[in-house]
CSV table of C-alpha atoms in Angstrom, one decimal:
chain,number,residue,atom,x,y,z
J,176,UNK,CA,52.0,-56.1,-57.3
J,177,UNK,CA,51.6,-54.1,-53.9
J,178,UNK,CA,48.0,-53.6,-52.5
J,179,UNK,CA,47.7,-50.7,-51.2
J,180,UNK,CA,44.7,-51.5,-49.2
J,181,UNK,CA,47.0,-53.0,-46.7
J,182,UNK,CA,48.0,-49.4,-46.1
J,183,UNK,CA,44.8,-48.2,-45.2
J,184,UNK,CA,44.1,-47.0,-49.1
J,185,UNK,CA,40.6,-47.0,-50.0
J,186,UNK,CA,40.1,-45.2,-53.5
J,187,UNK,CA,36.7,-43.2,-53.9
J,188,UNK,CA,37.4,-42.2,-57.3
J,189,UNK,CA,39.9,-43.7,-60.2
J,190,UNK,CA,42.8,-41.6,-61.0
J,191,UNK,CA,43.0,-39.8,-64.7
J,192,UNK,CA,44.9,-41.3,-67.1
J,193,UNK,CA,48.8,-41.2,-66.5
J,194,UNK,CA,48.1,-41.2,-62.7
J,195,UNK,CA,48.6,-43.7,-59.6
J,196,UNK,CA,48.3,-43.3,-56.1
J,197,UNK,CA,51.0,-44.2,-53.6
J,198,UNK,CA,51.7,-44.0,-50.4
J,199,UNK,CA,54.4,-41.9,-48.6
J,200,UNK,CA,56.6,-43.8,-46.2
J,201,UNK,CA,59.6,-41.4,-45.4
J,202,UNK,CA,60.2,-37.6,-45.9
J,203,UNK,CA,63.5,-36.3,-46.4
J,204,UNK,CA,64.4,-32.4,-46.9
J,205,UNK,CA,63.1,-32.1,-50.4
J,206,UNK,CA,62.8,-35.9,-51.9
J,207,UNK,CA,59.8,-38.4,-50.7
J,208,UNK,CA,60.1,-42.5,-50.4
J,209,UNK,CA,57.1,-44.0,-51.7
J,210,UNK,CA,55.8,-47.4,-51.6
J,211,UNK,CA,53.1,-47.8,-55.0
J,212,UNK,CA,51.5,-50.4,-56.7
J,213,UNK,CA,55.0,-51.5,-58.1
J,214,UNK,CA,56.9,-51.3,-55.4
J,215,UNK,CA,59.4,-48.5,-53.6
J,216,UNK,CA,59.8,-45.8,-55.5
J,217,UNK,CA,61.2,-41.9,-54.8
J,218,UNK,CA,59.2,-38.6,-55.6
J,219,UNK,CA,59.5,-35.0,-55.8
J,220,UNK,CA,56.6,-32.6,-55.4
J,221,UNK,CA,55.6,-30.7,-59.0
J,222,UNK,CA,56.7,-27.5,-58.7
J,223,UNK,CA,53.8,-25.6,-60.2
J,224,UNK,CA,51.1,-27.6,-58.3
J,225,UNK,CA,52.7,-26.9,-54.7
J,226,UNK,CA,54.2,-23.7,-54.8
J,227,UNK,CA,52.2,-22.0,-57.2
J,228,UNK,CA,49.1,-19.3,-56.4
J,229,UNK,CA,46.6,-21.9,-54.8
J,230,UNK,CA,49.1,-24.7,-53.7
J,231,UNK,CA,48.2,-28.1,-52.8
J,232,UNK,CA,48.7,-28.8,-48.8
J,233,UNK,CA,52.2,-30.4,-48.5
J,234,UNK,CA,52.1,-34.8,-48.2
J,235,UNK,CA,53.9,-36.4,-45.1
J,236,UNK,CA,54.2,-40.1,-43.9
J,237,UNK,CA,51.2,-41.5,-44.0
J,238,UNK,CA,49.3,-39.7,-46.9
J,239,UNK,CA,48.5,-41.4,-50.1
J,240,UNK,CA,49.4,-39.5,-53.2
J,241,UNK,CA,48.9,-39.1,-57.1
J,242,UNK,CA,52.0,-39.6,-59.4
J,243,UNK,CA,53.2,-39.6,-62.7
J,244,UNK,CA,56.3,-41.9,-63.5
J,245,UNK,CA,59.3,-40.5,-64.6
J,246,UNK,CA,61.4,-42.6,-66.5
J,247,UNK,CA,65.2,-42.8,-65.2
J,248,UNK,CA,64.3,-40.7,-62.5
J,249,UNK,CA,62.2,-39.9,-59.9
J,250,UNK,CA,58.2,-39.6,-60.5
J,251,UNK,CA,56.4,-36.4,-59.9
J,252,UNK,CA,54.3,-35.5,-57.0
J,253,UNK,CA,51.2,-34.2,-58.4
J,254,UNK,CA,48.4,-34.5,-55.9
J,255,UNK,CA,47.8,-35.0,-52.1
J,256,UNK,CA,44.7,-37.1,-51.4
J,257,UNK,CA,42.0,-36.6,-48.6
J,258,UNK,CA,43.2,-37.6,-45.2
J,259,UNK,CA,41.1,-39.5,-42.7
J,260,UNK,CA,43.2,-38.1,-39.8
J,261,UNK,CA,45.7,-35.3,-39.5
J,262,UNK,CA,48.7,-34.5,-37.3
J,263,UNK,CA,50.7,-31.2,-37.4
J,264,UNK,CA,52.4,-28.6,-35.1
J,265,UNK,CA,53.3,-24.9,-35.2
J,266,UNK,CA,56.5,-24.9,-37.2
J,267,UNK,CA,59.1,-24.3,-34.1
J,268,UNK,CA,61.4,-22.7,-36.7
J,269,UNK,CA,61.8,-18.8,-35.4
J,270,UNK,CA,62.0,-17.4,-38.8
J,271,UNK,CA,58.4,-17.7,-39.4
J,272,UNK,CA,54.6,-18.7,-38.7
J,273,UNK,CA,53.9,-21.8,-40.4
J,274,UNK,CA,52.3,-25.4,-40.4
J,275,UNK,CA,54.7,-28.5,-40.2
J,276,UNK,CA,53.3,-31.6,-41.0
J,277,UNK,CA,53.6,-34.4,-39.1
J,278,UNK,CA,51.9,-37.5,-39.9
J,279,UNK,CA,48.5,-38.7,-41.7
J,280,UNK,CA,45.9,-41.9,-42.0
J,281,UNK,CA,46.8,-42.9,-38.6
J,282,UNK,CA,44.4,-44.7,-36.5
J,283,UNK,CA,46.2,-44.5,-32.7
J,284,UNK,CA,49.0,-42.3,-31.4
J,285,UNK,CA,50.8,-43.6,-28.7
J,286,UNK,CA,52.1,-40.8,-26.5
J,287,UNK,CA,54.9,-42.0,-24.8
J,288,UNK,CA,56.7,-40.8,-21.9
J,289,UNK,CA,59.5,-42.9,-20.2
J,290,UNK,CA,59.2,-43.4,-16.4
J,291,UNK,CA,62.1,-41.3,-15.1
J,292,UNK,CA,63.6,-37.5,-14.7
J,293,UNK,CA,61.1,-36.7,-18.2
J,294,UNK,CA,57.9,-37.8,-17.2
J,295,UNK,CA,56.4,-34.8,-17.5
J,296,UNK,CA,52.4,-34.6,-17.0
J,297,UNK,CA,52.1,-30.9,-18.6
J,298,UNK,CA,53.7,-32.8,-21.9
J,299,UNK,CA,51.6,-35.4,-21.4
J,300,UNK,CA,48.1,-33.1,-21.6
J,301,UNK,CA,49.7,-30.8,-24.5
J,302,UNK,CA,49.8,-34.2,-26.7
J,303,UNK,CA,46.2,-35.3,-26.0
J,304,UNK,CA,45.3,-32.1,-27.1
J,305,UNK,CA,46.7,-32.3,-30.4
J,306,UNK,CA,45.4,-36.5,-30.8
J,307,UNK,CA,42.1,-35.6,-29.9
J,308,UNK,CA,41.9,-33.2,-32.5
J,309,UNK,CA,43.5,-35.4,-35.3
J,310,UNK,CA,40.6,-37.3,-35.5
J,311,UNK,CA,42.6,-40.4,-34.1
J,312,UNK,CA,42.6,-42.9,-30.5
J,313,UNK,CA,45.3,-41.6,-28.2
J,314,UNK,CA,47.1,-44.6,-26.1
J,315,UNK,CA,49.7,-43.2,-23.7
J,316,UNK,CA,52.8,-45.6,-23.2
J,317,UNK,CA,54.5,-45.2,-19.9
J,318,UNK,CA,57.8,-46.4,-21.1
J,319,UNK,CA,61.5,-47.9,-19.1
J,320,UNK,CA,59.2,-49.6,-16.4
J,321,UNK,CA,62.2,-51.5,-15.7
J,322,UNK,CA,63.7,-48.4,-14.1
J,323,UNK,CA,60.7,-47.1,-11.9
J,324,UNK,CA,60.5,-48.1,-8.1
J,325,UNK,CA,56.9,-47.7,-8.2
J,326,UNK,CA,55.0,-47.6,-11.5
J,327,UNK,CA,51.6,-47.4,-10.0
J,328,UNK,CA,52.0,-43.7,-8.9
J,329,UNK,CA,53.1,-42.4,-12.7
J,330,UNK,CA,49.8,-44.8,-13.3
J,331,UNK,CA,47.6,-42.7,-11.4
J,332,UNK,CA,48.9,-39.0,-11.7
J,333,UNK,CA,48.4,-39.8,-15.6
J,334,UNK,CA,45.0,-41.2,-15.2
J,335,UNK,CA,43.9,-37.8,-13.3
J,336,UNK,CA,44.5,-36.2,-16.4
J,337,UNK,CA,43.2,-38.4,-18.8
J,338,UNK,CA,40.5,-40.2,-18.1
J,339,UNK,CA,38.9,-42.8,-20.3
J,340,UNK,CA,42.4,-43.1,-22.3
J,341,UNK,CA,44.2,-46.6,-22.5
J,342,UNK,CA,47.9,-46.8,-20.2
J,343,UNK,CA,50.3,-49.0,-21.0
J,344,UNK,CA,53.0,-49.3,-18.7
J,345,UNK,CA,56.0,-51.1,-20.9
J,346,UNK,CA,59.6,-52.1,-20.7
J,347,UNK,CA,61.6,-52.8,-24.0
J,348,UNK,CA,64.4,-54.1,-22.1
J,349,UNK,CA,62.0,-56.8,-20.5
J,350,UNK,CA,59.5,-57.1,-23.1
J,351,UNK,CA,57.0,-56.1,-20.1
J,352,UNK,CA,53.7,-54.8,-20.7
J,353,UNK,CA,54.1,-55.1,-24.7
J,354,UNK,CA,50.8,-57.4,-25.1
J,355,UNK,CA,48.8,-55.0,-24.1
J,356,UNK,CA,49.5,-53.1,-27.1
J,357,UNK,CA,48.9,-56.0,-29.2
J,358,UNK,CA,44.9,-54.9,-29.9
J,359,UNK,CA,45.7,-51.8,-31.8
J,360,UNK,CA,48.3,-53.6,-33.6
J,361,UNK,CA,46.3,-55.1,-36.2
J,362,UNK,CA,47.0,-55.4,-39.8
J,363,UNK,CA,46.9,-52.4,-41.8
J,364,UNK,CA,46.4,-50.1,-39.1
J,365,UNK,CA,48.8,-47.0,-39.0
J,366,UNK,CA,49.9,-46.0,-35.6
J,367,UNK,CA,52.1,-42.6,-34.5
J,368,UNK,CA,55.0,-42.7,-32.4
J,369,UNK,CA,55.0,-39.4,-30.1
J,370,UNK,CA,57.4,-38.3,-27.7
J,371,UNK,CA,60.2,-36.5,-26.6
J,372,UNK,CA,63.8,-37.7,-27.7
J,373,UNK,CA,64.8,-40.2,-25.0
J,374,UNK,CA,61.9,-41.9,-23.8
J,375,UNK,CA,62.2,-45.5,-25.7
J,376,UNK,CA,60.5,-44.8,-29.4
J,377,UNK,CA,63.3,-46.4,-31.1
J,378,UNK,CA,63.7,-49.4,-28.7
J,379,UNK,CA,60.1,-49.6,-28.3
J,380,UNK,CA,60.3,-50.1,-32.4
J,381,UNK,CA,63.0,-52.5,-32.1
J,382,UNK,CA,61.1,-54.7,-29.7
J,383,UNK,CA,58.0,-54.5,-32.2
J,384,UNK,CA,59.9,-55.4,-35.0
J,385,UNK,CA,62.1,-58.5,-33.4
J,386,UNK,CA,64.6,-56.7,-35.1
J,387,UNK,CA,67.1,-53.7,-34.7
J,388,UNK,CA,65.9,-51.5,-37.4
J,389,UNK,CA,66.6,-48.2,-35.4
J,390,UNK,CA,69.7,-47.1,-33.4
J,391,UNK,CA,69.5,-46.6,-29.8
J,392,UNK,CA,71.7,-43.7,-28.1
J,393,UNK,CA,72.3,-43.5,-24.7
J,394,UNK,CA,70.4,-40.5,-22.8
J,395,UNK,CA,71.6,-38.1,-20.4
J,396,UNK,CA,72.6,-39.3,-16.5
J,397,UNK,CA,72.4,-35.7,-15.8
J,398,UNK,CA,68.8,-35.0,-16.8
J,399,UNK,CA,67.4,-38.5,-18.7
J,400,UNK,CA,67.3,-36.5,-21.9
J,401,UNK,CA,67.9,-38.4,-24.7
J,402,UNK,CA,69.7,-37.5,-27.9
J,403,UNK,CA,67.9,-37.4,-31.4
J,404,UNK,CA,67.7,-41.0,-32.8
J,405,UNK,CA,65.4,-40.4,-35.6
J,406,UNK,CA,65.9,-37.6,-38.0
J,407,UNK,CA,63.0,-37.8,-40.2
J,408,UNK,CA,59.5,-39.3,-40.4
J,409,UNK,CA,59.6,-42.9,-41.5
J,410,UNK,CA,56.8,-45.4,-41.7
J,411,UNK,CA,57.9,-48.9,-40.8
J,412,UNK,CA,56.2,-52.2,-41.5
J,413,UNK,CA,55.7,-54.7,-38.2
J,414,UNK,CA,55.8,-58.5,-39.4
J,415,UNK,CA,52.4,-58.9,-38.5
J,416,UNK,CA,50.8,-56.5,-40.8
J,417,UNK,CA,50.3,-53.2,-38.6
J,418,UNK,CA,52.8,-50.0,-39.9
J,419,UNK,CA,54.2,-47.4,-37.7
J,420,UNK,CA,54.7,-44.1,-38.1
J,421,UNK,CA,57.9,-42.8,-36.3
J,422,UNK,CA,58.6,-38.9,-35.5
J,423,UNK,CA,61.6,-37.1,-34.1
J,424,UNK,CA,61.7,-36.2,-30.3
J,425,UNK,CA,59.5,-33.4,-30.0
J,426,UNK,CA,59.7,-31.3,-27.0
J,427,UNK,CA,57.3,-28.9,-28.0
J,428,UNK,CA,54.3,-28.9,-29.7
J,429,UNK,CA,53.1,-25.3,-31.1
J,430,UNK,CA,49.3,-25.2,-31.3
J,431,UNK,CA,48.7,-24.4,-35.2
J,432,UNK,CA,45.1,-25.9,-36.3
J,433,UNK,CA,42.0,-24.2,-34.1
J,434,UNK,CA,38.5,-23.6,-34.4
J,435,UNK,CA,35.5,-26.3,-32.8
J,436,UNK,CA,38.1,-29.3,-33.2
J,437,UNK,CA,41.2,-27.9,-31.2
J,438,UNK,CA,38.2,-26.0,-29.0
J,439,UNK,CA,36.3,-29.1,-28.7
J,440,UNK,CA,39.8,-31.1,-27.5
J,441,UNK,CA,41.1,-28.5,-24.4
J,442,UNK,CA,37.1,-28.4,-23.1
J,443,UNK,CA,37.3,-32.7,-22.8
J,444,UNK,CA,40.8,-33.0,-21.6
J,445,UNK,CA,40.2,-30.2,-18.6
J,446,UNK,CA,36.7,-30.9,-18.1
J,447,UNK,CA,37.3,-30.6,-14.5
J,448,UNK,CA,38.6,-26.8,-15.0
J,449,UNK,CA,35.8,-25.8,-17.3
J,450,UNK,CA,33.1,-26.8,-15.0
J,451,UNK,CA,34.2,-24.1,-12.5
J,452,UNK,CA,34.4,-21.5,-15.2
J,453,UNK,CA,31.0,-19.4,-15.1
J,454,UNK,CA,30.9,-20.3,-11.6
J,455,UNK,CA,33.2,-17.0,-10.2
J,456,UNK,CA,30.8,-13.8,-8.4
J,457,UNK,CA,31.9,-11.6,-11.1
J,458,UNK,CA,31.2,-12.3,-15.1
J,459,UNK,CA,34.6,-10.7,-15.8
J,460,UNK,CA,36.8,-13.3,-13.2
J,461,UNK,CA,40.1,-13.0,-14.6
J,462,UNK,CA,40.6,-15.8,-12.2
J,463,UNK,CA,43.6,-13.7,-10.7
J,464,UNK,CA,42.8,-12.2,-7.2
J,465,UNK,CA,39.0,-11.4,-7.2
J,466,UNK,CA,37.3,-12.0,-4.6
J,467,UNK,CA,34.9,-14.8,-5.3
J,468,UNK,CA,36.5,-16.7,-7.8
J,469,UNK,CA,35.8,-20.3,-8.2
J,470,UNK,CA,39.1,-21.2,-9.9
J,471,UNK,CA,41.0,-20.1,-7.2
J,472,UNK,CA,38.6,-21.2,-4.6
J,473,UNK,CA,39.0,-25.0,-6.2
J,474,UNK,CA,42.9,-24.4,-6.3
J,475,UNK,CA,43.1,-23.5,-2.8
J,476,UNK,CA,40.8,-27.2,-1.6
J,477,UNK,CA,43.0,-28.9,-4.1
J,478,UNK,CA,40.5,-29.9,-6.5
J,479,UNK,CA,42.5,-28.3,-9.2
J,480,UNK,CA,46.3,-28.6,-9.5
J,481,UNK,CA,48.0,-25.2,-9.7
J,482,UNK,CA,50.1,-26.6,-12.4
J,483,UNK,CA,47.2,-27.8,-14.3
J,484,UNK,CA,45.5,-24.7,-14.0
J,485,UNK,CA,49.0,-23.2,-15.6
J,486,UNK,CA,48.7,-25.6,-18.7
J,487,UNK,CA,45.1,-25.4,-19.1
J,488,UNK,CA,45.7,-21.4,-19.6
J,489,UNK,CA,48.4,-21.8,-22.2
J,490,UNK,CA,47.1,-23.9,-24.0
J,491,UNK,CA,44.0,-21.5,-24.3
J,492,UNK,CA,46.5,-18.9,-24.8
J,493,UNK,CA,48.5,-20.7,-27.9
J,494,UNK,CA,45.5,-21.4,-29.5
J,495,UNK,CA,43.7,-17.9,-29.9
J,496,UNK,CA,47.4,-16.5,-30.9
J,497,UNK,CA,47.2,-19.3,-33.9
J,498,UNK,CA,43.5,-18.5,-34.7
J,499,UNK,CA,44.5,-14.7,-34.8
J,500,UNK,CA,47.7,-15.3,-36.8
J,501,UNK,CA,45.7,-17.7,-39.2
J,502,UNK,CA,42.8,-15.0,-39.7
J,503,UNK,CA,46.1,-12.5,-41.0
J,504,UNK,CA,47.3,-15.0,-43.0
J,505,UNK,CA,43.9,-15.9,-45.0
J,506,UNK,CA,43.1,-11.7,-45.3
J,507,UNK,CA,46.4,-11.8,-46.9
J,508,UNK,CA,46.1,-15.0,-49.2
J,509,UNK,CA,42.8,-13.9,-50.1
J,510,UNK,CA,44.3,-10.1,-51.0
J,511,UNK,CA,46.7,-11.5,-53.3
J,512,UNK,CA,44.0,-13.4,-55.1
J,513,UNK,CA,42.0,-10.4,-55.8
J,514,UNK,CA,45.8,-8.4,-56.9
J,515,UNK,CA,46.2,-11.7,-59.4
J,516,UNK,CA,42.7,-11.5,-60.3
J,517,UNK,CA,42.5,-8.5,-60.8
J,518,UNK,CA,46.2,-7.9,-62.9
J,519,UNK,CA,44.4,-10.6,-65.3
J,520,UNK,CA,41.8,-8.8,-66.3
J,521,UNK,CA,44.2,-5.5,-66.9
J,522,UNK,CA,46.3,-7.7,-69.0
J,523,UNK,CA,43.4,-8.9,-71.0
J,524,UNK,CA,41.9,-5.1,-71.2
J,525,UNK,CA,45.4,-4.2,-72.7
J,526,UNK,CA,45.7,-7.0,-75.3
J,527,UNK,CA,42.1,-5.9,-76.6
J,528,UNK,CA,43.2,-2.5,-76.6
């Protein structure tokens, strides 16, 4: 008999009759791995609860679920519970404008970026961003130690950019740095893997679990890109209790959920931009070539990083293009409601007739 406490499970309400909760560990293209109260177990979402008129929002690793066992085969999908925390992106698929889970329940992301050619600082802000707003503690992992001459200068360019978050600076090949991860390793915490493909989430795994549970692949002499090693989301189990959530390499990170939370996240991670804005001689600064200007002022005595300055507008830019896109979509989800609504009571009309 599993407890799914140790998962982070806490249950508010018991489950109608017929139903159990579980957990989801892995997410394939259209099947689910489940660990439950009797062990593993595979699911598939019930068609009429998540594609119907009012669907239910889709589960990923991490989120506990209600089920109904099907015997012989696999059980039935039939609720996703409440989530704690919440990680998702901007669907990077061209043929549409949509959400794409990520992960759920987590307490820490590490945001991990390897010590070489892809250290990339812009990367680095876009995934604080996107932690902050979760709900859940980002650590960032400066990973492959073992191949930088001089640590301590990736140490403090990062910490420019985020201050008050927790740096590790770690080498899976030597084991260095590893304990001081060890205090957000703790049992039945959930912690996300995030990071582009190549900088060390599988061997960084590997080392965790004193085992090889993930295949390494070489990356790139020409540019230190790596190669996808994981192709799905899959939750793994450390011996001592903690469970990590692992993700595919992600490069790029669409901005998809707004409002005060996503708001809230940009204003704390560029503080240091936002207290200049207001500032300019004109109200109506586009912060471009006016004369007066306090962004540019600060740019030009260095107290703002041109680059920074770059992210910090696209950033804002991504997310008002998500907010407008997601005020279309809700006019039109809530115009088909009042069609459907609206059809019923015709239907109705005519069978009185």
């Amino acid at each position: 008999m599993i407890d799914l406490k140790q998962y982070g499970y806490t249950e508010t309400e018991k489950p109608d009759d017929g139903l159990t909760p579980a957990c989801i560990t892995a997410v394939h293209r259209e099947r689910y791995d489940l660990i439950g109260c009797n062990g593993t177990q595979h699911g598939k979402l019930k068609t009429s609860v998540y594609y119907g008129r009012e669907p239910h929002p889709f589960p990923t690793v991490g989120d506990f679920v209600l089920i109904t066992e099907v015997e012989g085969g696999d059980c039935q999908i039939v609720e996703t519970l409440p989530r704690k925390s919440y990680f998702s992106r901007l669907d990077p698929d061209p043929g549409g404008f949509r959400e794409q889970a990520i992960a759920a329940n987590f307490d820490t992301v590490f945001i991990m970026q390897s010590l070489n050619q892809n250290f990339n600082l812009r990367r680095i802000e876009r995934y604080l961003t996107l932690t902050w707003q979760s709900g859940a503690t980002p650590v960032i992992i400066l990973t492959k130690a073992d191949l930088a001459d001089d640590p301590q200068r990736y140490i403090s360019e990062v910490e420019m950019i985020a201050a008050g978050v927790d740096i590790a600076v770690t080498s899976s090949k030597t084991g260095a740095g590893l304990e001081k991860l060890e205090k957000y390793l703790q049992p039945g915490k959930i912690c996300v893997f995030l990071g582009s493909s190549g900088v060390g989430k599988s061997s960084l795994l590997n080392a965790l679990m004193g085992e090889d549970v993930m295949v390494v692949k070489e990356i790139r002499e020409d540019d230190a890109r790596g190669r996808h090693t994981t192709t799905h989301r899959q939750l793994f189990t450390l011996p001592g209790g903690t469970h990590i959530i692992d993700t595919p390499g992600m490069r790029e990170l669409g901005m998809w959920e707004t409002g005060d939370g996503i708001q809230s996240a940009v204003s704390d991670i560029f503080a240091d931009i936002e207290e200049h804005l207001g500032t300019c001689k004109f109200s109506d600064c586009k912060h471009e070539q006016e004369p007066g200007c306090a962004i540019i002022a600060a740019i030009e005595r260095g107290e703002i990083e041109q680059g920074r300055w770059d992210s910090y507008q696209k950033l804002q830019r991504e997310a008002l293009y998500a907010e407008n896109k997601l005020k279309v979509l809700r006019m039109k989800s809530a115009k088909n409601q009042e069609v459907a609504i609206y059809s019923r009571k015709l239907k109705t009309k005519k069978e009185e007739w």
